[in-house]
Amino acid sequence: MALILAIESSCDDTSAAVLRNDRILSNVIASQKVHEQYGGVVPELASRAHQQNIVPVVDAAISNAGISRSDIDAVAFTRGPGLLGSLLVGVSFAKGFAQAFDRPLIEVNHLQAHVLSHFIKESDDSVVPQFPFVCLLVSGGHTQILLLRSHFEIEVLGQTIDDAAGEAIDKAAKIMDLGYPGGPIIDRLAAQGNADAFHFATPHIPGFDYSFSGLKTSFLYFLRDQLAENPDFIEQNKADLCASIQKCIVDFLLGKMERAVKKCGARQIAIAGGVSANSLLRSSLQQMGQRHGWKVFIPKFQYCTDNAAMVGIAGYFKYLRGEFADISLPPFAR
Ligand code: KG4
Ligand code: ZN
């Protein structure tokens, strides 16, 4: 039996969680509102907010779990990738906590944590994926099709050669002046729009790789041409624009994933990362699974965007293997 305290601070969410083995006891997330007015994450402000949040967030996670600090057996933390200043706050806190209570440290890779979020159990009958399975990891910083043969044997089948899917969505929202982060806003507006109103082409990239930077540019040029004729074009077509760009990105993501799954012969599929909160992506993945008879795993919303529960589950699997980190370990940005 192991009680794991987990800490996540790689971007703009300060989060702490407590797990008993693979069972979640608490997961506290403090999202930083300060960045909204700047239309993107300001690294310096993010690390300052982490400094303010980290102690109350960890305290809340421990008390929500109904345990005391000295009960913790090991401390897992996100080592990277992420913003260096943000990571430093979580890494330093984890080291301080581990040293104060003389407990081992476990370093966790943020991307691996997103993927392993599917193994978090909320009850005895939680169902988890069986190996091998294919997971599409889609976040603000990463877009990868991964083949998991075990918790730690992960093969990259394809990935973006430039922008991430979340980045493309956030940029489209920014071009339309919708606010930040754009993903949830586009998702909400798209629900009222016609996804076939406009057509945006995705590039032909060989194999299972993606590219999103051209899409952003063609979207920008398309709007510029339309606005030259009608200054109210965006305002009048907001929902249709959101629905169309969302469909374009989701079709691109799942089209490649479908071919990758067929090629490697896996029978179980999953999505992870912030963009996996997208309602069209979730429903389309479900349909794709039904079409082929593949078992589908979609994370609960609280485990899609950045959270410490996923760091805790990755930490638990490393704990079982006795993979502990040295106190001198620095964070890494990429
Ligand atoms: O995993 P995450 O929280 O942070 C990174 O590790 O990058 O992902 C954040 C990304 C942002 O681009 C955000 O716009 C996107 O996830 N996102 C969404 C939705 N919710 C968050 N994208 C589309 N639809 C959503 N509902
Ligand atoms: Zn993330």
mmCIF file of C-alpha atoms and ligand atoms in Angstrom:
data_model
loop_
_atom_site.group_PDB
_atom_site.id
_atom_site.type_symbol
_atom_site.label_atom_id
_atom_site.label_comp_id
_atom_site.label_asym_id
_atom_site.label_seq_id
_atom_site.Cartn_x
_atom_site.Cartn_y
_atom_site.Cartn_z
ATOM 1 C CA MET A 1 0.000 0.000 0.000
ATOM 2 C CA ALA A 2 1.358 3.399 -0.981
ATOM 3 C CA LEU A 3 0.051 6.908 -0.449
ATOM 4 C CA ILE A 4 1.385 9.167 -3.197
ATOM 5 C CA LEU A 5 1.312 12.969 -3.107
ATOM 6 C CA ALA A 6 1.509 14.347 -6.653
ATOM 7 C CA ILE A 7 2.318 17.868 -7.823
ATOM 8 C CA GLU A 8 1.768 19.464 -11.252
ATOM 9 C CA SER A 9 2.915 22.991 -12.131
ATOM 10 C CA SER A 10 4.152 22.788 -15.736
ATOM 11 C CA CYS A 11 2.016 25.555 -17.253
ATOM 12 C CA ASP A 12 -0.785 27.674 -15.785
ATOM 13 C CA ASP A 13 -2.566 25.208 -13.485
ATOM 14 C CA THR A 14 -1.323 24.569 -9.951
ATOM 15 C CA SER A 15 -2.497 21.120 -8.924
ATOM 16 C CA ALA A 16 -1.967 18.569 -6.139
ATOM 17 C CA ALA A 17 -3.479 15.115 -5.742
ATOM 18 C CA VAL A 18 -3.328 12.189 -3.333
ATOM 19 C CA LEU A 19 -3.605 8.572 -4.515
ATOM 20 C CA ARG A 20 -3.794 5.358 -2.526
ATOM 21 C CA ASN A 21 -2.115 3.005 -5.001
ATOM 22 C CA ASP A 22 -4.022 3.608 -8.269
ATOM 23 C CA ARG A 23 -7.113 4.978 -6.469
ATOM 24 C CA ILE A 24 -7.707 8.725 -6.452
ATOM 25 C CA LEU A 25 -8.394 10.246 -3.014
ATOM 26 C CA SER A 26 -8.215 13.937 -3.949
ATOM 27 C CA ASN A 27 -7.349 16.160 -6.921
ATOM 28 C CA VAL A 28 -7.225 19.933 -6.384
ATOM 29 C CA ILE A 29 -6.644 22.314 -9.319
ATOM 30 C CA ALA A 30 -6.138 26.088 -9.091
ATOM 31 C CA SER A 31 -6.428 27.572 -12.588
ATOM 32 C CA GLN A 32 -4.769 30.932 -13.110
ATOM 33 C CA LYS A 33 -7.134 33.643 -14.336
ATOM 34 C CA VAL A 34 -4.395 36.283 -14.581
ATOM 35 C CA HIS A 35 -3.440 35.283 -18.181
ATOM 36 C CA GLU A 36 -6.853 35.888 -19.790
ATOM 37 C CA GLN A 37 -6.305 39.630 -20.190
ATOM 38 C CA TYR A 38 -3.062 38.941 -22.117
ATOM 39 C CA GLY A 39 -4.546 36.380 -24.518
ATOM 40 C CA GLY A 40 -1.972 33.737 -23.568
ATOM 41 C CA VAL A 41 0.131 32.422 -20.696
ATOM 42 C CA VAL A 42 2.660 34.954 -19.367
ATOM 43 C CA PRO A 43 5.465 32.764 -17.948
ATOM 44 C CA GLU A 44 6.614 35.236 -15.286
ATOM 45 C CA LEU A 45 3.065 35.688 -13.951
ATOM 46 C CA ALA A 46 2.490 31.932 -14.064
ATOM 47 C CA SER A 47 5.417 31.126 -11.794
ATOM 48 C CA ARG A 48 4.398 33.879 -9.379
ATOM 49 C CA ALA A 49 0.855 32.499 -9.205
ATOM 50 C CA HIS A 50 2.225 28.972 -8.640
ATOM 51 C CA GLN A 51 4.183 30.325 -5.668
ATOM 52 C CA GLN A 52 1.001 31.755 -4.185
ATOM 53 C CA ASN A 53 -1.103 28.646 -4.887
ATOM 54 C CA ILE A 54 1.179 25.733 -4.126
ATOM 55 C CA VAL A 55 0.908 25.596 -0.307
ATOM 56 C CA PRO A 56 -2.902 26.016 -0.071
ATOM 57 C CA VAL A 57 -3.445 23.596 -2.989
ATOM 58 C CA VAL A 58 -1.282 20.872 -1.405
ATOM 59 C CA ASP A 59 -2.936 21.446 1.998
ATOM 60 C CA ALA A 60 -6.391 21.089 0.411
ATOM 61 C CA ALA A 61 -5.386 17.885 -1.428
ATOM 62 C CA ILE A 62 -4.102 16.335 1.809
ATOM 63 C CA SER A 63 -7.118 17.329 3.877
ATOM 64 C CA ASN A 64 -9.627 16.302 1.142
ATOM 65 C CA ALA A 65 -7.930 12.898 1.102
ATOM 66 C CA GLY A 66 -8.577 12.585 4.844
ATOM 67 C CA ILE A 67 -4.933 11.916 5.671
ATOM 68 C CA SER A 68 -2.116 13.860 7.307
ATOM 69 C CA ARG A 69 1.172 14.930 5.769
ATOM 70 C CA SER A 70 3.229 12.318 7.569
ATOM 71 C CA ASP A 71 1.096 9.518 6.037
ATOM 72 C CA ILE A 72 2.517 10.249 2.562
ATOM 73 C CA ASP A 73 4.884 7.509 1.330
ATOM 74 C CA ALA A 74 6.346 9.249 -1.746
ATOM 75 C CA VAL A 75 6.164 12.561 -3.603
ATOM 76 C CA ALA A 76 5.664 12.556 -7.398
ATOM 77 C CA PHE A 77 6.220 15.737 -9.391
ATOM 78 C CA THR A 78 6.161 16.897 -13.012
ATOM 79 C CA ARG A 79 9.767 17.396 -14.043
ATOM 80 C CA GLY A 80 8.956 18.574 -17.592
ATOM 81 C CA PRO A 81 8.286 19.496 -20.311
ATOM 82 C CA GLY A 82 6.765 22.878 -19.543
ATOM 83 C CA LEU A 83 7.631 26.430 -18.563
ATOM 84 C CA LEU A 84 10.887 26.400 -16.624
ATOM 85 C CA GLY A 85 9.845 29.006 -14.046
ATOM 86 C CA SER A 86 6.543 27.215 -13.426
ATOM 87 C CA LEU A 87 8.145 23.767 -13.164
ATOM 88 C CA LEU A 88 10.701 25.107 -10.684
ATOM 89 C CA VAL A 89 7.975 25.966 -8.162
ATOM 90 C CA GLY A 90 6.517 22.440 -8.156
ATOM 91 C CA VAL A 91 9.898 20.714 -8.304
ATOM 92 C CA SER A 92 11.264 22.793 -5.407
ATOM 93 C CA PHE A 93 8.144 22.238 -3.321
ATOM 94 C CA ALA A 94 8.262 18.473 -3.928
ATOM 95 C CA LYS A 95 11.909 18.334 -2.920
ATOM 96 C CA GLY A 96 11.263 20.368 0.241
ATOM 97 C CA PHE A 97 8.342 18.156 1.230
ATOM 98 C CA ALA A 98 10.270 14.929 0.553
ATOM 99 C CA GLN A 99 13.250 16.137 2.526
ATOM 100 C CA ALA A 100 11.184 17.369 5.473
ATOM 101 C CA PHE A 101 9.431 13.987 5.851
ATOM 102 C CA ASP A 102 12.330 11.861 4.598
ATOM 103 C CA ARG A 103 10.313 10.324 1.760
ATOM 104 C CA PRO A 104 11.413 9.310 -1.768
ATOM 105 C CA LEU A 105 10.861 11.537 -4.811
ATOM 106 C CA ILE A 106 9.465 10.359 -8.159
ATOM 107 C CA GLU A 107 9.990 12.386 -11.332
ATOM 108 C CA VAL A 108 7.182 12.270 -13.898
ATOM 109 C CA ASN A 109 7.117 13.262 -17.574
ATOM 110 C CA HIS A 110 4.079 15.480 -18.221
ATOM 111 C CA LEU A 111 3.183 13.796 -21.536
ATOM 112 C CA GLN A 112 3.411 10.308 -20.113
ATOM 113 C CA ALA A 113 1.183 11.488 -17.252
ATOM 114 C CA HIS A 114 -1.515 12.673 -19.705
ATOM 115 C CA VAL A 115 -1.538 9.259 -21.392
ATOM 116 C CA LEU A 116 -1.511 7.271 -18.137
ATOM 117 C CA SER A 117 -4.491 9.298 -16.839
ATOM 118 C CA HIS A 118 -6.619 6.418 -18.202
ATOM 119 C CA PHE A 119 -5.379 4.213 -15.363
ATOM 120 C CA ILE A 120 -6.689 6.463 -12.543
ATOM 121 C CA LYS A 121 -9.313 4.482 -10.630
ATOM 122 C CA GLU A 122 -12.220 6.178 -8.912
ATOM 123 C CA SER A 123 -13.843 2.966 -7.670
ATOM 124 C CA ASP A 124 -13.278 -0.791 -7.545
ATOM 125 C CA ASP A 125 -15.088 -1.253 -10.846
ATOM 126 C CA SER A 126 -13.262 1.438 -12.847
ATOM 127 C CA VAL A 127 -12.352 -0.058 -16.231
ATOM 128 C CA VAL A 128 -8.876 0.708 -17.597
ATOM 129 C CA PRO A 129 -7.398 0.078 -21.070
ATOM 130 C CA GLN A 130 -5.622 -3.156 -21.908
ATOM 131 C CA PHE A 131 -2.346 -3.248 -23.826
ATOM 132 C CA PRO A 132 -1.684 -2.684 -26.600
ATOM 133 C CA PHE A 133 -3.777 0.423 -27.188
ATOM 134 C CA VAL A 134 -3.408 3.570 -29.271
ATOM 135 C CA CYS A 135 -3.746 6.967 -27.597
ATOM 136 C CA LEU A 136 -4.069 10.308 -29.382
ATOM 137 C CA LEU A 137 -2.384 12.870 -27.130
ATOM 138 C CA VAL A 138 -3.671 16.338 -27.958
ATOM 139 C CA SER A 139 -2.795 19.312 -25.775
ATOM 140 C CA GLY A 140 -1.769 22.936 -26.059
ATOM 141 C CA GLY A 141 1.830 21.903 -26.639
ATOM 142 C CA HIS A 142 1.719 18.409 -28.157
ATOM 143 C CA THR A 143 -0.013 16.283 -30.769
ATOM 144 C CA GLN A 144 1.062 12.648 -30.976
ATOM 145 C CA ILE A 145 -0.351 9.257 -31.939
ATOM 146 C CA LEU A 146 1.098 6.808 -29.429
ATOM 147 C CA LEU A 147 1.130 3.020 -29.264
ATOM 148 C CA LEU A 148 1.301 1.780 -25.673
ATOM 149 C CA ARG A 149 2.603 -1.753 -25.191
ATOM 150 C CA SER A 150 2.891 -1.270 -21.416
ATOM 151 C CA HIS A 151 2.830 1.698 -19.030
ATOM 152 C CA PHE A 152 6.392 2.475 -19.992
ATOM 153 C CA GLU A 153 6.799 1.089 -23.522
ATOM 154 C CA ILE A 154 5.380 3.903 -25.615
ATOM 155 C CA GLU A 155 6.038 4.180 -29.340
ATOM 156 C CA VAL A 156 5.384 7.428 -31.227
ATOM 157 C CA LEU A 157 3.535 6.464 -34.436
ATOM 158 C CA GLY A 158 3.102 10.051 -35.615
ATOM 159 C CA GLN A 159 3.265 13.628 -34.382
ATOM 160 C CA THR A 160 2.962 17.243 -35.432
ATOM 161 C CA ILE A 161 5.869 18.707 -37.329
ATOM 162 C CA ASP A 162 5.007 22.247 -36.186
ATOM 163 C CA ASP A 163 2.083 23.598 -34.088
ATOM 164 C CA ALA A 164 0.031 21.464 -31.709
ATOM 165 C CA ALA A 165 -3.708 20.925 -32.269
ATOM 166 C CA GLY A 166 -4.575 22.973 -29.156
ATOM 167 C CA GLU A 167 -2.306 25.761 -30.351
ATOM 168 C CA ALA A 168 -4.135 25.827 -33.713
ATOM 169 C CA ILE A 169 -7.520 26.053 -31.979
ATOM 170 C CA ASP A 170 -6.292 28.763 -29.602
ATOM 171 C CA LYS A 171 -4.867 30.747 -32.539
ATOM 172 C CA ALA A 172 -8.109 30.481 -34.530
ATOM 173 C CA ALA A 173 -9.942 31.835 -31.479
ATOM 174 C CA LYS A 174 -7.425 34.636 -31.144
ATOM 175 C CA ILE A 175 -7.806 35.620 -34.819
ATOM 176 C CA MET A 176 -11.582 35.889 -34.228
ATOM 177 C CA ASP A 177 -10.928 37.764 -30.961
ATOM 178 C CA LEU A 178 -12.914 35.243 -28.913
ATOM 179 C CA GLY A 179 -10.709 35.143 -25.796
ATOM 180 C CA TYR A 180 -8.214 32.786 -24.163
ATOM 181 C CA PRO A 181 -7.964 29.819 -23.927
ATOM 182 C CA GLY A 182 -9.827 29.417 -27.194
ATOM 183 C CA GLY A 183 -10.532 25.672 -27.057
ATOM 184 C CA PRO A 184 -13.508 25.701 -24.674
ATOM 185 C CA ILE A 185 -14.930 28.880 -26.292
ATOM 186 C CA ILE A 186 -14.809 27.431 -29.834
ATOM 187 C CA ASP A 187 -16.301 24.175 -28.523
ATOM 188 C CA ARG A 188 -19.251 26.080 -26.994
ATOM 189 C CA LEU A 189 -19.901 28.382 -29.998
ATOM 190 C CA ALA A 190 -19.538 25.489 -32.481
ATOM 191 C CA ALA A 191 -22.528 23.742 -30.916
ATOM 192 C CA GLN A 192 -24.792 26.375 -32.512
ATOM 193 C CA GLY A 193 -23.039 26.428 -35.890
ATOM 194 C CA ASN A 194 -23.075 24.559 -39.195
ATOM 195 C CA ALA A 195 -19.827 22.599 -39.554
ATOM 196 C CA ASP A 196 -20.231 22.393 -43.356
ATOM 197 C CA ALA A 197 -20.623 26.153 -43.834
ATOM 198 C CA PHE A 198 -16.932 26.660 -44.671
ATOM 199 C CA HIS A 199 -14.269 24.311 -45.868
ATOM 200 C CA PHE A 200 -10.659 24.557 -44.724
ATOM 201 C CA ALA A 201 -8.079 22.264 -46.292
ATOM 202 C CA THR A 202 -5.579 20.303 -44.223
ATOM 203 C CA PRO A 203 -2.119 19.622 -45.671
ATOM 204 C CA HIS A 204 -0.946 16.289 -47.069
ATOM 205 C CA ILE A 205 1.748 15.154 -44.682
ATOM 206 C CA PRO A 206 3.239 11.689 -45.185
ATOM 207 C CA GLY A 207 2.589 8.839 -42.755
ATOM 208 C CA PHE A 208 0.899 9.562 -39.450
ATOM 209 C CA ASP A 209 2.394 13.017 -38.893
ATOM 210 C CA TYR A 210 0.419 16.250 -38.644
ATOM 211 C CA SER A 211 0.982 19.898 -39.487
ATOM 212 C CA PHE A 212 -1.182 22.741 -38.161
ATOM 213 C CA SER A 213 0.704 25.934 -38.909
ATOM 214 C CA GLY A 214 -0.572 26.209 -42.516
ATOM 215 C CA LEU A 215 -4.163 25.843 -41.355
ATOM 216 C CA LYS A 216 -3.775 28.869 -39.117
ATOM 217 C CA THR A 217 -2.399 30.919 -42.012
ATOM 218 C CA SER A 218 -5.109 29.882 -44.483
ATOM 219 C CA PHE A 219 -7.758 30.656 -41.851
ATOM 220 C CA LEU A 220 -6.224 34.109 -41.356
ATOM 221 C CA TYR A 221 -6.127 34.848 -45.124
ATOM 222 C CA PHE A 222 -9.656 33.554 -45.613
ATOM 223 C CA LEU A 223 -10.963 35.909 -42.930
ATOM 224 C CA ARG A 224 -8.947 38.839 -44.265
ATOM 225 C CA ASP A 225 -10.524 38.418 -47.724
ATOM 226 C CA GLN A 226 -14.019 38.139 -46.264
ATOM 227 C CA LEU A 227 -13.554 41.126 -43.939
ATOM 228 C CA ALA A 228 -12.430 43.287 -46.877
ATOM 229 C CA GLU A 229 -15.919 42.841 -48.362
ATOM 230 C CA ASN A 230 -17.913 42.658 -45.160
ATOM 231 C CA PRO A 231 -16.462 44.127 -41.939
ATOM 232 C CA ASP A 232 -19.073 42.217 -39.880
ATOM 233 C CA PHE A 233 -18.211 38.835 -41.401
ATOM 234 C CA ILE A 234 -16.811 37.288 -38.226
ATOM 235 C CA GLU A 235 -19.591 38.637 -36.021
ATOM 236 C CA GLN A 236 -22.273 37.337 -38.420
ATOM 237 C CA ASN A 237 -20.691 33.904 -38.957
ATOM 238 C CA LYS A 238 -19.057 33.213 -35.607
ATOM 239 C CA ALA A 239 -20.806 29.928 -34.806
ATOM 240 C CA ASP A 240 -20.396 28.553 -38.352
ATOM 241 C CA LEU A 241 -16.708 29.520 -38.391
ATOM 242 C CA CYS A 242 -16.121 27.803 -35.037
ATOM 243 C CA ALA A 243 -18.015 24.678 -36.089
ATOM 244 C CA SER A 244 -16.182 24.480 -39.440
ATOM 245 C CA ILE A 245 -12.657 24.954 -38.092
ATOM 246 C CA GLN A 246 -13.350 22.535 -35.236
ATOM 247 C CA LYS A 247 -14.610 19.873 -37.653
ATOM 248 C CA CYS A 248 -11.606 20.387 -39.911
ATOM 249 C CA ILE A 249 -9.163 19.826 -37.009
ATOM 250 C CA VAL A 250 -11.069 16.857 -35.548
ATOM 251 C CA ASP A 251 -11.375 15.122 -38.944
ATOM 252 C CA PHE A 252 -7.666 15.634 -39.567
ATOM 253 C CA LEU A 253 -6.750 14.230 -36.135
ATOM 254 C CA LEU A 254 -9.016 11.192 -36.297
ATOM 255 C CA GLY A 255 -8.419 10.388 -39.987
ATOM 256 C CA LYS A 256 -4.729 9.789 -39.308
ATOM 257 C CA MET A 257 -5.407 8.040 -36.029
ATOM 258 C CA GLU A 258 -7.839 5.627 -37.692
ATOM 259 C CA ARG A 259 -5.224 4.585 -40.246
ATOM 260 C CA ALA A 260 -2.557 4.246 -37.554
ATOM 261 C CA VAL A 261 -4.785 1.975 -35.440
ATOM 262 C CA LYS A 262 -5.592 -0.207 -38.443
ATOM 263 C CA LYS A 263 -1.931 -0.484 -39.349
ATOM 264 C CA CYS A 264 -0.775 -1.596 -35.897
ATOM 265 C CA GLY A 265 -3.808 -3.796 -35.292
ATOM 266 C CA ALA A 266 -4.740 -2.455 -31.842
ATOM 267 C CA ARG A 267 -8.338 -3.046 -30.664
ATOM 268 C CA GLN A 268 -8.511 -0.325 -27.998
ATOM 269 C CA ILE A 269 -8.243 3.429 -28.546
ATOM 270 C CA ALA A 270 -8.022 6.491 -26.299
ATOM 271 C CA ILE A 271 -7.567 10.257 -26.266
ATOM 272 C CA ALA A 272 -5.762 12.380 -23.677
ATOM 273 C CA GLY A 273 -4.643 15.987 -23.080
ATOM 274 C CA GLY A 274 -6.528 19.272 -22.934
ATOM 275 C CA VAL A 275 -8.073 19.020 -26.411
ATOM 276 C CA SER A 276 -9.622 15.664 -25.479
ATOM 277 C CA ALA A 277 -12.179 17.781 -23.571
ATOM 278 C CA ASN A 278 -13.554 18.796 -26.995
ATOM 279 C CA SER A 279 -17.103 17.540 -27.472
ATOM 280 C CA LEU A 280 -16.810 16.859 -31.217
ATOM 281 C CA LEU A 281 -13.544 14.949 -30.751
ATOM 282 C CA ARG A 282 -15.124 12.882 -27.975
ATOM 283 C CA SER A 283 -18.272 11.987 -29.935
ATOM 284 C CA SER A 284 -16.360 11.343 -33.181
ATOM 285 C CA LEU A 285 -13.905 9.018 -31.405
ATOM 286 C CA GLN A 286 -16.857 7.153 -29.905
ATOM 287 C CA GLN A 287 -18.345 6.706 -33.417
ATOM 288 C CA MET A 288 -15.016 5.603 -34.852
ATOM 289 C CA GLY A 289 -14.772 2.936 -32.147
ATOM 290 C CA GLN A 290 -18.300 1.721 -32.870
ATOM 291 C CA ARG A 291 -17.610 1.522 -36.614
ATOM 292 C CA HIS A 292 -14.663 -0.822 -36.097
ATOM 293 C CA GLY A 293 -15.631 -2.580 -32.884
ATOM 294 C CA TRP A 294 -12.759 -0.911 -30.994
ATOM 295 C CA LYS A 295 -13.057 -0.255 -27.261
ATOM 296 C CA VAL A 296 -12.930 3.495 -26.594
ATOM 297 C CA PHE A 297 -11.448 5.312 -23.584
ATOM 298 C CA ILE A 298 -12.244 8.993 -23.049
ATOM 299 C CA PRO A 299 -10.970 10.694 -19.887
ATOM 300 C CA LYS A 300 -13.312 12.491 -17.508
ATOM 301 C CA PHE A 301 -13.104 16.266 -17.975
ATOM 302 C CA GLN A 302 -11.072 16.784 -14.794
ATOM 303 C CA TYR A 303 -8.346 14.476 -16.172
ATOM 304 C CA CYS A 304 -8.163 16.056 -19.672
ATOM 305 C CA THR A 305 -6.550 19.407 -18.928
ATOM 306 C CA ASP A 306 -3.535 19.657 -16.632
ATOM 307 C CA ASN A 307 -4.032 17.982 -13.251
ATOM 308 C CA ALA A 308 -1.941 16.255 -10.585
ATOM 309 C CA ALA A 309 -4.016 13.049 -10.491
ATOM 310 C CA MET A 310 -2.366 11.946 -13.752
ATOM 311 C CA VAL A 311 1.058 12.743 -12.265
ATOM 312 C CA GLY A 312 0.108 10.611 -9.267
ATOM 313 C CA ILE A 313 -0.847 7.567 -11.351
ATOM 314 C CA ALA A 314 2.357 7.787 -13.407
ATOM 315 C CA GLY A 315 4.243 8.199 -10.114
ATOM 316 C CA TYR A 316 2.548 5.137 -8.643
ATOM 317 C CA PHE A 317 3.674 2.895 -11.511
ATOM 318 C CA LYS A 318 7.238 4.162 -11.039
ATOM 319 C CA TYR A 319 6.948 3.615 -7.279
ATOM 320 C CA LEU A 320 6.115 -0.048 -7.970
ATOM 321 C CA ARG A 321 9.308 -0.322 -10.023
ATOM 322 C CA GLY A 322 11.360 1.432 -7.341
ATOM 323 C CA GLU A 323 12.268 4.244 -9.735
ATOM 324 C CA PHE A 324 13.087 7.149 -7.461
ATOM 325 C CA ALA A 325 14.632 10.503 -8.292
ATOM 326 C CA ASP A 326 17.654 12.191 -6.816
ATOM 327 C CA ILE A 327 17.114 15.390 -4.819
ATOM 328 C CA SER A 328 19.507 17.272 -7.120
ATOM 329 C CA LEU A 329 17.356 16.652 -10.247
ATOM 330 C CA PRO A 330 16.621 19.895 -12.168
ATOM 331 C CA PRO A 331 13.380 20.494 -14.156
ATOM 332 C CA PHE A 332 13.532 20.384 -17.958
ATOM 333 C CA ALA A 333 11.645 22.706 -20.308
ATOM 334 C CA ARG A 334 11.523 20.499 -23.420
HETATM 335 O O1 KG4 B 1 -3.223 19.592 -21.591
HETATM 336 P P1 KG4 B 1 -3.458 21.060 -21.447
HETATM 337 O O2 KG4 B 1 -4.295 21.529 -20.292
HETATM 338 O O3 KG4 B 1 -2.097 21.829 -21.347
HETATM 339 C C1 KG4 B 1 -0.974 21.462 -22.064
HETATM 340 O O4 KG4 B 1 -0.253 20.519 -21.592
HETATM 341 O O5 KG4 B 1 -0.771 22.056 -23.141
HETATM 342 O O6 KG4 B 1 -4.111 21.549 -22.842
HETATM 343 C C2 KG4 B 1 -4.512 22.866 -23.036
HETATM 344 C C3 KG4 B 1 -5.159 22.982 -24.411
HETATM 345 C C4 KG4 B 1 -5.442 24.422 -24.846
HETATM 346 O O7 KG4 B 1 -4.985 24.599 -26.166
HETATM 347 C C5 KG4 B 1 -6.961 24.514 -24.771
HETATM 348 O O8 KG4 B 1 -7.516 25.448 -25.684
HETATM 349 C C6 KG4 B 1 -7.350 23.098 -25.132
HETATM 350 O O9 KG4 B 1 -6.425 22.302 -24.433
HETATM 351 N N1 KG4 B 1 -8.733 22.787 -24.753
HETATM 352 C C7 KG4 B 1 -9.712 22.511 -25.637
HETATM 353 C C8 KG4 B 1 -10.900 22.323 -24.891
HETATM 354 N N2 KG4 B 1 -10.585 22.473 -23.557
HETATM 355 C C9 KG4 B 1 -9.250 22.751 -23.498
HETATM 356 N N3 KG4 B 1 -9.696 22.428 -26.981
HETATM 357 C C10 KG4 B 1 -10.845 22.138 -27.594
HETATM 358 N N4 KG4 B 1 -12.019 21.952 -26.960
HETATM 359 C C11 KG4 B 1 -12.096 22.022 -25.609
HETATM 360 N N5 KG4 B 1 -13.255 21.829 -24.982
HETATM 361 ZN ZN ZN B 2 -0.785 19.133 -20.346
#
